[in-house]
PDB file of N, CA and C in Angstrom:
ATOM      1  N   UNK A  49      -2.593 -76.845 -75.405  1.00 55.00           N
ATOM      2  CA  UNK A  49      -1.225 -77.097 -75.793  1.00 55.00           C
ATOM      3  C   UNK A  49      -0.336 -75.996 -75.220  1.00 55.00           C
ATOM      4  N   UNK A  50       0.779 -76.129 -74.658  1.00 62.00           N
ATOM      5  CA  UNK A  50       1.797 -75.085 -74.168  1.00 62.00           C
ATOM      6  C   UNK A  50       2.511 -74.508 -75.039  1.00 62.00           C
ATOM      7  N   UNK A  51       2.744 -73.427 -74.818  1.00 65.00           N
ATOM      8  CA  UNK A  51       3.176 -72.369 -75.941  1.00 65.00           C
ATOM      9  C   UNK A  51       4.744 -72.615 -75.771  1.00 65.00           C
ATOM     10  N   UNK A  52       5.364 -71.846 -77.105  1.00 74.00           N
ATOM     11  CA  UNK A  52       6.964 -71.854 -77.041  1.00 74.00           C
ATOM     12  C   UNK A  52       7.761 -71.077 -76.745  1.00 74.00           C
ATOM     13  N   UNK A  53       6.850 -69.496 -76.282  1.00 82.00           N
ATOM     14  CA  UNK A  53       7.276 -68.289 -75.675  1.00 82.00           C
ATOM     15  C   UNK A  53       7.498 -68.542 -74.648  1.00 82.00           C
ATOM     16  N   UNK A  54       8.603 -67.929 -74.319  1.00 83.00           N
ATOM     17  CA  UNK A  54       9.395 -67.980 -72.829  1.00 83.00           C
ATOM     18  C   UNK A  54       8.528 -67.282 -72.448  1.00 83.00           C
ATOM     19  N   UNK A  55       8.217 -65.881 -72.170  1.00 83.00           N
ATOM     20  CA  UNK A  55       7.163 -65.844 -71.330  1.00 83.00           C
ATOM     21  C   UNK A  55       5.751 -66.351 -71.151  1.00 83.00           C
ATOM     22  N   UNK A  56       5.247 -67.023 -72.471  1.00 82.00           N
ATOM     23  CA  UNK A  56       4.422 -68.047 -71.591  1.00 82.00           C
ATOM     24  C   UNK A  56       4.748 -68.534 -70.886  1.00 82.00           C
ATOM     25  N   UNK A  57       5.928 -69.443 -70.930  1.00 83.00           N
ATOM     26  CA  UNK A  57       6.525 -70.766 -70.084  1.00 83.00           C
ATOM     27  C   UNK A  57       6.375 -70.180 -69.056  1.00 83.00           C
ATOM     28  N   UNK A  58       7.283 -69.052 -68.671  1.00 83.00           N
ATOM     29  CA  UNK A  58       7.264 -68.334 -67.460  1.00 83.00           C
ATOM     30  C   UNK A  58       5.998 -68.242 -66.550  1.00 83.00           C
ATOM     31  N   UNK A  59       4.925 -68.065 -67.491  1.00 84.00           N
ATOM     32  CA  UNK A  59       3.671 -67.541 -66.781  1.00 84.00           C
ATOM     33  C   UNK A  59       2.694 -68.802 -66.355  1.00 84.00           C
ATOM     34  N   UNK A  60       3.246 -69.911 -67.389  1.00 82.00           N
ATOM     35  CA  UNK A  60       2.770 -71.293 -66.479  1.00 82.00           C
ATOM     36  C   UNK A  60       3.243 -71.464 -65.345  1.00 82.00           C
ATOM     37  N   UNK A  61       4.401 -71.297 -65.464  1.00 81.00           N
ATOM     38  CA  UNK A  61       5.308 -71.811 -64.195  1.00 81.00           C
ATOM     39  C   UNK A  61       4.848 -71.583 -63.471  1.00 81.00           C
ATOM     40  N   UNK A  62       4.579 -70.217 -63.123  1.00 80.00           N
ATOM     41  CA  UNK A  62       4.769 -69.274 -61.994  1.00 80.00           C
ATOM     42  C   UNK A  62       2.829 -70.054 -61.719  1.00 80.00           C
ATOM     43  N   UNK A  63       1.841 -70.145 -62.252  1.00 79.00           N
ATOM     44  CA  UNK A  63       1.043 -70.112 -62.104  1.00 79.00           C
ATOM     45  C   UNK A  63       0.402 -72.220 -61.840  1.00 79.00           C
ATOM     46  N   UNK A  64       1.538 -72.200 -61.916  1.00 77.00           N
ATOM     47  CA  UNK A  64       1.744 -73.980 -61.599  1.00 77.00           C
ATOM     48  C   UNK A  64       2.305 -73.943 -60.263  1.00 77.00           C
ATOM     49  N   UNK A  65       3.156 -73.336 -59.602  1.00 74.00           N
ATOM     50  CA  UNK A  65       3.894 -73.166 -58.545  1.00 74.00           C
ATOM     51  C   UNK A  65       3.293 -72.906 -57.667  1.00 74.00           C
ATOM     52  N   UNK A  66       2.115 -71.378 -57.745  1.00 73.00           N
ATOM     53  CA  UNK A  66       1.028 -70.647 -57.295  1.00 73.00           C
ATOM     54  C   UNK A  66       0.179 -72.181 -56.763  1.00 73.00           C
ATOM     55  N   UNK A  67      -0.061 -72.988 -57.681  1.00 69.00           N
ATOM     56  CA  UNK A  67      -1.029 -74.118 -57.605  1.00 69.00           C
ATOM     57  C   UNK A  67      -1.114 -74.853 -56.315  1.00 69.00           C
ATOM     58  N   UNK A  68       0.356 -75.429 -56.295  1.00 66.00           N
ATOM     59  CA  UNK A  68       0.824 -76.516 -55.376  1.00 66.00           C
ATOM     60  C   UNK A  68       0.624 -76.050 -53.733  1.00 66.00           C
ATOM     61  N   UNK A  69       0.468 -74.687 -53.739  1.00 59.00           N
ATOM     62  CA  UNK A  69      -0.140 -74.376 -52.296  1.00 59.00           C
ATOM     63  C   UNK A  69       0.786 -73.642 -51.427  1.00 59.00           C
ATOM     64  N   UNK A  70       0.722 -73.330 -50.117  1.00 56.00           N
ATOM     65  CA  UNK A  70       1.961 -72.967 -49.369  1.00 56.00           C
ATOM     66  C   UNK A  70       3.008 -74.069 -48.578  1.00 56.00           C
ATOM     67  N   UNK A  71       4.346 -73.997 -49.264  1.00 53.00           N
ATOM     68  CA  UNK A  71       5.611 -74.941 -48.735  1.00 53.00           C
ATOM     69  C   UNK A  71       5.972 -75.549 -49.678  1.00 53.00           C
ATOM     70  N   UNK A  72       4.954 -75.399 -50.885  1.00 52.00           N
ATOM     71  CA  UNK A  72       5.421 -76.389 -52.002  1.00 52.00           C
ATOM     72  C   UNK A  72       6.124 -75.524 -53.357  1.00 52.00           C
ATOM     73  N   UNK A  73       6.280 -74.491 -53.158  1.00 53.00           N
ATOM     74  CA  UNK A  73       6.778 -73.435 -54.290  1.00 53.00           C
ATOM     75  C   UNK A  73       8.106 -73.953 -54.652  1.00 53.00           C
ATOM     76  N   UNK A  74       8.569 -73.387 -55.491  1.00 54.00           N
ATOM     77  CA  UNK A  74       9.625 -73.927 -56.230  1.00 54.00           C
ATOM     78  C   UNK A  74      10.907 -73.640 -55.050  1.00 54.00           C
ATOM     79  N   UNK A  75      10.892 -73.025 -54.384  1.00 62.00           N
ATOM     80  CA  UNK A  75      11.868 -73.594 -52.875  1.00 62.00           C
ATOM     81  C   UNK A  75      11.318 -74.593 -52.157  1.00 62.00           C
ATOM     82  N   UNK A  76       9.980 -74.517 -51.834  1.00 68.00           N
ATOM     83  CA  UNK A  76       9.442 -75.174 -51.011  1.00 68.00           C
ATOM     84  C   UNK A  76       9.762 -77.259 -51.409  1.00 68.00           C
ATOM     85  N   UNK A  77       9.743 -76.893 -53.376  1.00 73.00           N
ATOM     86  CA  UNK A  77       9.775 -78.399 -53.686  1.00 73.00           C
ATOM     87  C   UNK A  77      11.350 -78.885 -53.194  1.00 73.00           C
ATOM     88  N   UNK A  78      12.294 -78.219 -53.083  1.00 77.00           N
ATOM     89  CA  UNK A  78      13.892 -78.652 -52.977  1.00 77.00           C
ATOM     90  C   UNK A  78      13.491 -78.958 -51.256  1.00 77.00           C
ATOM     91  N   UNK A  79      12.779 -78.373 -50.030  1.00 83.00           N
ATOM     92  CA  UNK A  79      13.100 -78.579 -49.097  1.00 83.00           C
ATOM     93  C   UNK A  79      11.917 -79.849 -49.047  1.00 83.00           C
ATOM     94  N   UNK A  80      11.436 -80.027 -49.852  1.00 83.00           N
ATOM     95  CA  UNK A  80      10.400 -81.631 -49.582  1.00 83.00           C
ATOM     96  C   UNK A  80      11.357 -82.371 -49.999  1.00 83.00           C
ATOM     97  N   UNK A  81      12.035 -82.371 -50.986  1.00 86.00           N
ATOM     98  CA  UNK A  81      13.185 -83.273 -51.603  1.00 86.00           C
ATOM     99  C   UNK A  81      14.025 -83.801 -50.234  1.00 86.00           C
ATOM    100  N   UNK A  82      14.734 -82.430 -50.013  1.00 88.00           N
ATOM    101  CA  UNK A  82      15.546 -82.307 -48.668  1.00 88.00           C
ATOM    102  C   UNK A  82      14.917 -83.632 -47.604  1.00 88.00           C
ATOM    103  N   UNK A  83      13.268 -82.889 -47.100  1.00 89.00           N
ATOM    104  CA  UNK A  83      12.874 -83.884 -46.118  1.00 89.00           C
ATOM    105  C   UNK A  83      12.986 -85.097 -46.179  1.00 89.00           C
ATOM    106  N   UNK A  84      12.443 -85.429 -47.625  1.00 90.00           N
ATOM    107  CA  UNK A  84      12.049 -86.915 -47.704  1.00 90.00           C
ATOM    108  C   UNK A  84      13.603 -87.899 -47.910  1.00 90.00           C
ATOM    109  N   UNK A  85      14.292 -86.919 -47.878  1.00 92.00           N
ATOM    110  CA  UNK A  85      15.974 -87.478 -48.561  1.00 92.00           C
ATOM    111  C   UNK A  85      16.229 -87.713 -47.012  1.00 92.00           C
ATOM    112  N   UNK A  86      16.085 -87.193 -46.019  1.00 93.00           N
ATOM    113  CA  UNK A  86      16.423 -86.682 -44.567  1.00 93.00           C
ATOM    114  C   UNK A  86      15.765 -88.142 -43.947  1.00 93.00           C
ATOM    115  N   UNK A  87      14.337 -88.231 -44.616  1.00 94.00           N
ATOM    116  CA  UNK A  87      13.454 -89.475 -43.969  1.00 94.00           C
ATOM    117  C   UNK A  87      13.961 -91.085 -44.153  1.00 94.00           C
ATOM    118  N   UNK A  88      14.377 -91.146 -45.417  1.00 95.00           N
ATOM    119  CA  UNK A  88      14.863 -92.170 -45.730  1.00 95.00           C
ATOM    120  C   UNK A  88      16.373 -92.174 -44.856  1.00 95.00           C
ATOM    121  N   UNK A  89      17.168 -91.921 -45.135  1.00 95.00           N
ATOM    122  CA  UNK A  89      18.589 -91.967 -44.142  1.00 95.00           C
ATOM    123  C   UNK A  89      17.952 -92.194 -43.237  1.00 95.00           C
ATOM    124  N   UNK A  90      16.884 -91.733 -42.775  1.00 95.00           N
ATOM    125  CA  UNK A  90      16.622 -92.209 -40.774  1.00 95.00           C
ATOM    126  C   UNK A  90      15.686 -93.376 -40.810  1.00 95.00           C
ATOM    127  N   UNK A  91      15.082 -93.948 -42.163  1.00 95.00           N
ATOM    128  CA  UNK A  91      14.772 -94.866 -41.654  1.00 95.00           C
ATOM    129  C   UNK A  91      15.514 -96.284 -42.032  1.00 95.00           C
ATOM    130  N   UNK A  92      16.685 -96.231 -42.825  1.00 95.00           N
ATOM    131  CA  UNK A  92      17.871 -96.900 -43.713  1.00 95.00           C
ATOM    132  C   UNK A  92      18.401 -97.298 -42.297  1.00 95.00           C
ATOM    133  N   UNK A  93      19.035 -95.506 -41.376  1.00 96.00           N
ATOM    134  CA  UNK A  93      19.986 -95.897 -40.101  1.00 96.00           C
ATOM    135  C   UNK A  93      18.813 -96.987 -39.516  1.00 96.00           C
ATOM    136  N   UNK A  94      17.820 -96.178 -38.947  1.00 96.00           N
ATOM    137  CA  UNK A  94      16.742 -97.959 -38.129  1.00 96.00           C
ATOM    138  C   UNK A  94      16.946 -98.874 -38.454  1.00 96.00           C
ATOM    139  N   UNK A  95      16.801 -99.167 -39.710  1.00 96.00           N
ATOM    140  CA  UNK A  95      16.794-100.579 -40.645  1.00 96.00           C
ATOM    141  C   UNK A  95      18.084-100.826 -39.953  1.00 96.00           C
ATOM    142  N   UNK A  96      19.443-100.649 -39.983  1.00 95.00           N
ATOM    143  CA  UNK A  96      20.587-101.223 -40.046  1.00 95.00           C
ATOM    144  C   UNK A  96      20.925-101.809 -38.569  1.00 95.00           C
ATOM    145  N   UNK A  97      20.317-100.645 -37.666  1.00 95.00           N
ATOM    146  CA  UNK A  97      20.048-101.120 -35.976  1.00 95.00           C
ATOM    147  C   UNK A  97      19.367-102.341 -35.781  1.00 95.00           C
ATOM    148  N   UNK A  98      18.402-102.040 -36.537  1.00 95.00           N
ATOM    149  CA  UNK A  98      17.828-103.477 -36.329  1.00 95.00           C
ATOM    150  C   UNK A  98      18.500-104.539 -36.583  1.00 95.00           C
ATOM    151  N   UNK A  99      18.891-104.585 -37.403  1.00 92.00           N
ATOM    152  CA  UNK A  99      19.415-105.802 -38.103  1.00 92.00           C
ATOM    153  C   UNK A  99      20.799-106.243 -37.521  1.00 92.00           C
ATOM    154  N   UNK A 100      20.885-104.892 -36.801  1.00 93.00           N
ATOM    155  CA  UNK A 100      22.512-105.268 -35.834  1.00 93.00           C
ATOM    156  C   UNK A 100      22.342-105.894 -34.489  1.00 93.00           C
ATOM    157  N   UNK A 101      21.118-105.538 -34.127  1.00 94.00           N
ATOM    158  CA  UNK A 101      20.979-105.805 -32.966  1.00 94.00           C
ATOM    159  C   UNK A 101      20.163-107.416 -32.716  1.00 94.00           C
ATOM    160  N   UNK A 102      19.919-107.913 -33.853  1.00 90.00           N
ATOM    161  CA  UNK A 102      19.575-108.858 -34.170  1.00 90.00           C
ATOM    162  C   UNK A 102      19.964-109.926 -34.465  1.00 90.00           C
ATOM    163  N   UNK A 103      21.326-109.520 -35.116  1.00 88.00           N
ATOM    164  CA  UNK A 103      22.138-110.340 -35.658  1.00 88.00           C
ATOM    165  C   UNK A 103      23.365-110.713 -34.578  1.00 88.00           C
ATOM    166  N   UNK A 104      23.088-109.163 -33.997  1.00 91.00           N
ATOM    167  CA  UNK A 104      24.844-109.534 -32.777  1.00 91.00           C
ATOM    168  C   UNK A 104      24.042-109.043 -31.466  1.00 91.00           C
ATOM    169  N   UNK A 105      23.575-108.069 -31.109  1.00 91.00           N
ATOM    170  CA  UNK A 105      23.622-107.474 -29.600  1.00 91.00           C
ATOM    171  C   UNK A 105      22.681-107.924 -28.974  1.00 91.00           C
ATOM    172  N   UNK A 106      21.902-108.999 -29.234  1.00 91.00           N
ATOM    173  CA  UNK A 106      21.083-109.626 -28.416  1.00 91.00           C
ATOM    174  C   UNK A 106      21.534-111.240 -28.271  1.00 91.00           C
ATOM    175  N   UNK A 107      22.230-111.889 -28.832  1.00 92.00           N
ATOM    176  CA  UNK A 107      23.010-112.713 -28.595  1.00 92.00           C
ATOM    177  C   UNK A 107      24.230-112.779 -28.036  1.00 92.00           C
ATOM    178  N   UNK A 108      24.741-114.165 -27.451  1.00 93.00           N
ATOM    179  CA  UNK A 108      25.850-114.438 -26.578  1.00 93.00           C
ATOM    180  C   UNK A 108      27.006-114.622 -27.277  1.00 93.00           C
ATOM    181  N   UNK A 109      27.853-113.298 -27.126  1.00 95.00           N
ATOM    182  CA  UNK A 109      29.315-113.348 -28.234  1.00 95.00           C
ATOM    183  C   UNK A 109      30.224-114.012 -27.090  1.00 95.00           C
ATOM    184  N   UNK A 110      31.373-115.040 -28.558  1.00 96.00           N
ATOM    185  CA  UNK A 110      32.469-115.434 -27.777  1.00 96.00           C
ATOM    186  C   UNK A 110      33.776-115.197 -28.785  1.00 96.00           C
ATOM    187  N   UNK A 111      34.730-114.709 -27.529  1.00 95.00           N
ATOM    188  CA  UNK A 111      35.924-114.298 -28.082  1.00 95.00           C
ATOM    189  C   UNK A 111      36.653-115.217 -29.257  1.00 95.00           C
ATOM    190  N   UNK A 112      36.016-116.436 -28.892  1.00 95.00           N
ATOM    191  CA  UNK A 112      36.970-117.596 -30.322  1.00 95.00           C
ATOM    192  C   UNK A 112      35.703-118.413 -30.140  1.00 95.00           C
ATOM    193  N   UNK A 113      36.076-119.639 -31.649  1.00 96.00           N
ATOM    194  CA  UNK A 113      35.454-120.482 -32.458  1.00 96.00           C
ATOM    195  C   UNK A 113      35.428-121.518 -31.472  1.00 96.00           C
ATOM    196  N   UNK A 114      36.920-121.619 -30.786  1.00 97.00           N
ATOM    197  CA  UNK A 114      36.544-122.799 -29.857  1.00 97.00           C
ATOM    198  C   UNK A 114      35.971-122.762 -28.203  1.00 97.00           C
ATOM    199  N   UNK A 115      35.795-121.530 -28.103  1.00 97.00           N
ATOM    200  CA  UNK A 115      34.678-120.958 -27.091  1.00 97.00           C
ATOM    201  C   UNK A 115      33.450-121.216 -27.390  1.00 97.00           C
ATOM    202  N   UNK A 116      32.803-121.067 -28.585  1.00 96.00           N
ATOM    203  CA  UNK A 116      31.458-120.978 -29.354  1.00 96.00           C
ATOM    204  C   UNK A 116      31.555-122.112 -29.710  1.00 96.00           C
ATOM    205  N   UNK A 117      32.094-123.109 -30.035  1.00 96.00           N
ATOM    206  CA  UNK A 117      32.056-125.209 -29.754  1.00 96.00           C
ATOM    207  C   UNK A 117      31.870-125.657 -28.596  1.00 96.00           C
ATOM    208  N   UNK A 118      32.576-125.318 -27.688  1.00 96.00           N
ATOM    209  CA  UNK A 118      32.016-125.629 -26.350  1.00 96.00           C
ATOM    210  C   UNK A 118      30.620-125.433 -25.853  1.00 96.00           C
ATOM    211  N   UNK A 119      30.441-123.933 -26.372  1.00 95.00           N
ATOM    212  CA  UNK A 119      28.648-123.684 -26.198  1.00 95.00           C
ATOM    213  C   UNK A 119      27.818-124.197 -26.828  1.00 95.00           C
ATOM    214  N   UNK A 120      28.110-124.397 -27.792  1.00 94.00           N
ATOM    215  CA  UNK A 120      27.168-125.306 -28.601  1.00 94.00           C
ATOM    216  C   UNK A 120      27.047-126.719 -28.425  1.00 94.00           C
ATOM    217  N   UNK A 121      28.330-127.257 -27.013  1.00 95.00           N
ATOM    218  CA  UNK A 121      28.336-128.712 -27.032  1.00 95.00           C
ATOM    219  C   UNK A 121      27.864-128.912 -25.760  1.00 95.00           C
ATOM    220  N   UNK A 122      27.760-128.145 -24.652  1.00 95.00           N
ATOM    221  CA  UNK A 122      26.814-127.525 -23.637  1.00 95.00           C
ATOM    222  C   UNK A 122      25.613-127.139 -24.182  1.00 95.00           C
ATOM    223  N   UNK A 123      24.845-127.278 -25.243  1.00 93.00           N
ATOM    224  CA  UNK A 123      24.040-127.226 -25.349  1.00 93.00           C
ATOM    225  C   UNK A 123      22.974-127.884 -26.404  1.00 93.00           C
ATOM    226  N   UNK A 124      23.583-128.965 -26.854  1.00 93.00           N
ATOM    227  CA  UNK A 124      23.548-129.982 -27.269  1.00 93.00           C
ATOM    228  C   UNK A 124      23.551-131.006 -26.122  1.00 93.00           C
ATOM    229  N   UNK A 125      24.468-131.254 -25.213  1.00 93.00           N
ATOM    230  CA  UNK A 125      24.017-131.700 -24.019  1.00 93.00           C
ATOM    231  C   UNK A 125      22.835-131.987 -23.279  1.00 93.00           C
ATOM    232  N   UNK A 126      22.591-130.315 -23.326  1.00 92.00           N
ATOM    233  CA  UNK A 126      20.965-130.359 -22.781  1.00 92.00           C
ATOM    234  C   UNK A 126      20.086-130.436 -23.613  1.00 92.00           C
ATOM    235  N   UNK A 127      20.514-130.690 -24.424  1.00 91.00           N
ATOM    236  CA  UNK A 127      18.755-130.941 -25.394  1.00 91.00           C
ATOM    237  C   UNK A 127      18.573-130.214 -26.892  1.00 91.00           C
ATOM    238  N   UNK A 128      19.545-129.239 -26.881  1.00 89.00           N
ATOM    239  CA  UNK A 128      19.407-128.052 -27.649  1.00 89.00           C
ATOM    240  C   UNK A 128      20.094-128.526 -29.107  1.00 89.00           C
ATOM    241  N   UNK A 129      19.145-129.100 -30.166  1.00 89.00           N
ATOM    242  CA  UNK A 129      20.054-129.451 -31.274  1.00 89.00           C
ATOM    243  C   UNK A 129      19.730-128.415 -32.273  1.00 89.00           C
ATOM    244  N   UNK A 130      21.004-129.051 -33.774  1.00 90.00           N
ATOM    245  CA  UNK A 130      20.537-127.919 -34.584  1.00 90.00           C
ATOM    246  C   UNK A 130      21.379-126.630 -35.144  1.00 90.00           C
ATOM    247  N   UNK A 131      21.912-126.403 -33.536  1.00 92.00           N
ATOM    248  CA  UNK A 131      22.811-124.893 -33.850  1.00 92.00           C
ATOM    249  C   UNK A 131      23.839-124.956 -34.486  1.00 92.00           C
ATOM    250  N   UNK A 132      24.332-123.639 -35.140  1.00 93.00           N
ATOM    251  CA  UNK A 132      25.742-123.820 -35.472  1.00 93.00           C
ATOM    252  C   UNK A 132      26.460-122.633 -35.691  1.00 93.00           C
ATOM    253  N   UNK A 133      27.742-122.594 -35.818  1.00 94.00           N
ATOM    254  CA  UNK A 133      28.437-121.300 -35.182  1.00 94.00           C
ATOM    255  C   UNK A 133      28.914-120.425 -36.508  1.00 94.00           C
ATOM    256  N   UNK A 134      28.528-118.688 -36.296  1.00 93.00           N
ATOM    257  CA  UNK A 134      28.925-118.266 -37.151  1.00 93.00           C
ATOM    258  C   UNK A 134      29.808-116.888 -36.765  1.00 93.00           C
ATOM    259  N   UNK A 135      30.994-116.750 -37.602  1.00 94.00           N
ATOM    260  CA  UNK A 135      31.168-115.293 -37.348  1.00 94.00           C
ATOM    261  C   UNK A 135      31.328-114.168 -37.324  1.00 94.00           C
ATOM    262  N   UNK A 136      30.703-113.059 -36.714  1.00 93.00           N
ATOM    263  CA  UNK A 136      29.978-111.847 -36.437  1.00 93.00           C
ATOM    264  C   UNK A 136      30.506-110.963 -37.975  1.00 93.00           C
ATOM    265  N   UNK A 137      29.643-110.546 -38.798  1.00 92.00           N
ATOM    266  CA  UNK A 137      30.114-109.113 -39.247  1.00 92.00           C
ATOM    267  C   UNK A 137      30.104-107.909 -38.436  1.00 92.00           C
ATOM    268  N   UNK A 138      29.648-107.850 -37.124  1.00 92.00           N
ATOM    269  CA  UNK A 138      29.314-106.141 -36.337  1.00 92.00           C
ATOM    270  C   UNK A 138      30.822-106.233 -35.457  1.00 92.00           C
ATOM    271  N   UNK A 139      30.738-107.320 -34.918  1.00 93.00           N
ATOM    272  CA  UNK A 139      31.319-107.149 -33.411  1.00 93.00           C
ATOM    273  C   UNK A 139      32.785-108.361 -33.531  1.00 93.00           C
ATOM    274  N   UNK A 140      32.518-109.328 -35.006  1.00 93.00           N
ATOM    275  CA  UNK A 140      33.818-110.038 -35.309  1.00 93.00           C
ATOM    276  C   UNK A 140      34.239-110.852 -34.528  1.00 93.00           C
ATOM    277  N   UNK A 141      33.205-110.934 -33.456  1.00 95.00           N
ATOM    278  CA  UNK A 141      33.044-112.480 -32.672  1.00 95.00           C
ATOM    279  C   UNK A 141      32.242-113.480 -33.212  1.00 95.00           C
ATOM    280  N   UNK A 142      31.975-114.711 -32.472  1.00 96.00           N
ATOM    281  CA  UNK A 142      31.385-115.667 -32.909  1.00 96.00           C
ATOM    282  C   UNK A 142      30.037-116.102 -31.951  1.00 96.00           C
ATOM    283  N   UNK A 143      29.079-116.177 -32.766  1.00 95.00           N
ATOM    284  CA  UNK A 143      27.546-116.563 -32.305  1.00 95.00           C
ATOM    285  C   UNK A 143      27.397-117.968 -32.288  1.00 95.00           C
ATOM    286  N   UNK A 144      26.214-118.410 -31.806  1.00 93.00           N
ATOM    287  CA  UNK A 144      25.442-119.365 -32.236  1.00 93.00           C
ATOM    288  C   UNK A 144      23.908-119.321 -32.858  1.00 93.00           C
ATOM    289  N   UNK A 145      23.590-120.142 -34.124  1.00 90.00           N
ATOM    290  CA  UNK A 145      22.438-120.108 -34.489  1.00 90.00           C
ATOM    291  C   UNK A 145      22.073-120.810 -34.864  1.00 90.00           C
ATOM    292  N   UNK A 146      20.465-120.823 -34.817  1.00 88.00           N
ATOM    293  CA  UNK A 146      19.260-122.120 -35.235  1.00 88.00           C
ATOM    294  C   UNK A 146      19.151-122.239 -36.635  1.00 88.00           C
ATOM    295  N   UNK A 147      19.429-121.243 -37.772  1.00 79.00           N
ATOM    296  CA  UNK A 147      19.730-120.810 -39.042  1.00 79.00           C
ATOM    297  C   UNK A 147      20.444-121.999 -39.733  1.00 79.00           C
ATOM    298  N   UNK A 148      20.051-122.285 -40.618  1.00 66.00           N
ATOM    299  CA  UNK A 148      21.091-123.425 -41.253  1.00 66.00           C
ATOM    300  C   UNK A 148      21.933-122.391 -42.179  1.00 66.00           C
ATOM    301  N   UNK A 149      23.686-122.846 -41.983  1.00 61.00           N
ATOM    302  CA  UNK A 149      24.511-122.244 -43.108  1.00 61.00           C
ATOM    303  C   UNK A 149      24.224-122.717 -44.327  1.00 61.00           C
ATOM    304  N   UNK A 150      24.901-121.998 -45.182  1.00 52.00           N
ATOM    305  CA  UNK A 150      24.940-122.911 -47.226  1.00 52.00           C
ATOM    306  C   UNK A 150      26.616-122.615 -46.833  1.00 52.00           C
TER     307      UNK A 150
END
């Protein structure tokens, strides 16, 4: 059972801290915090690339809605059914996709 003397407490601490090894001391735990806080933001920014580049920069943007009807009616033409036009949150142009809207 842990005692209620501050310097016990103290002398756990210190001897809990001692435990965790070298990098992990009671500075060491704020700069793992740090890292892993550091890791996530970089892998959040990836996540968002992806999803940008997915959504807009690998597809064919058009300046208007009735640019992106025409493409879609050129391509319906050839064979291509299905698509339909949406537009962009990144780049605020208009796509085409195989995706059904709601």
């Amino acid at each position: 059972m842990a005692s209620n003397k501050r310097s016990a407490r103290a002398k756990q601490r210190a001897a809990f801290e001692a435990g965790l090894g070298d990098g992990l001391s009671a500075g060491g735990m704020d700069d793992l915090f740090a890292r892993e806080h550091a890791r996530e933001e970089r892998i959040d920014a990836e996540h968002a690339a992806a999803l940008r580049h997915k959504a807009c920069e690998s597809k064919n943007r058009y300046a208007s809605r009735p640019e992106a009807e025409a493409a879609l009616i050129s391509c319906e033409e050839h064979g291509r059914r299905g698509l339909s036009i949406y537009r962009c949150p990144y780049c605020n142009g208009w796509h085409l996709t195989s995706h059904a809207r709601n």
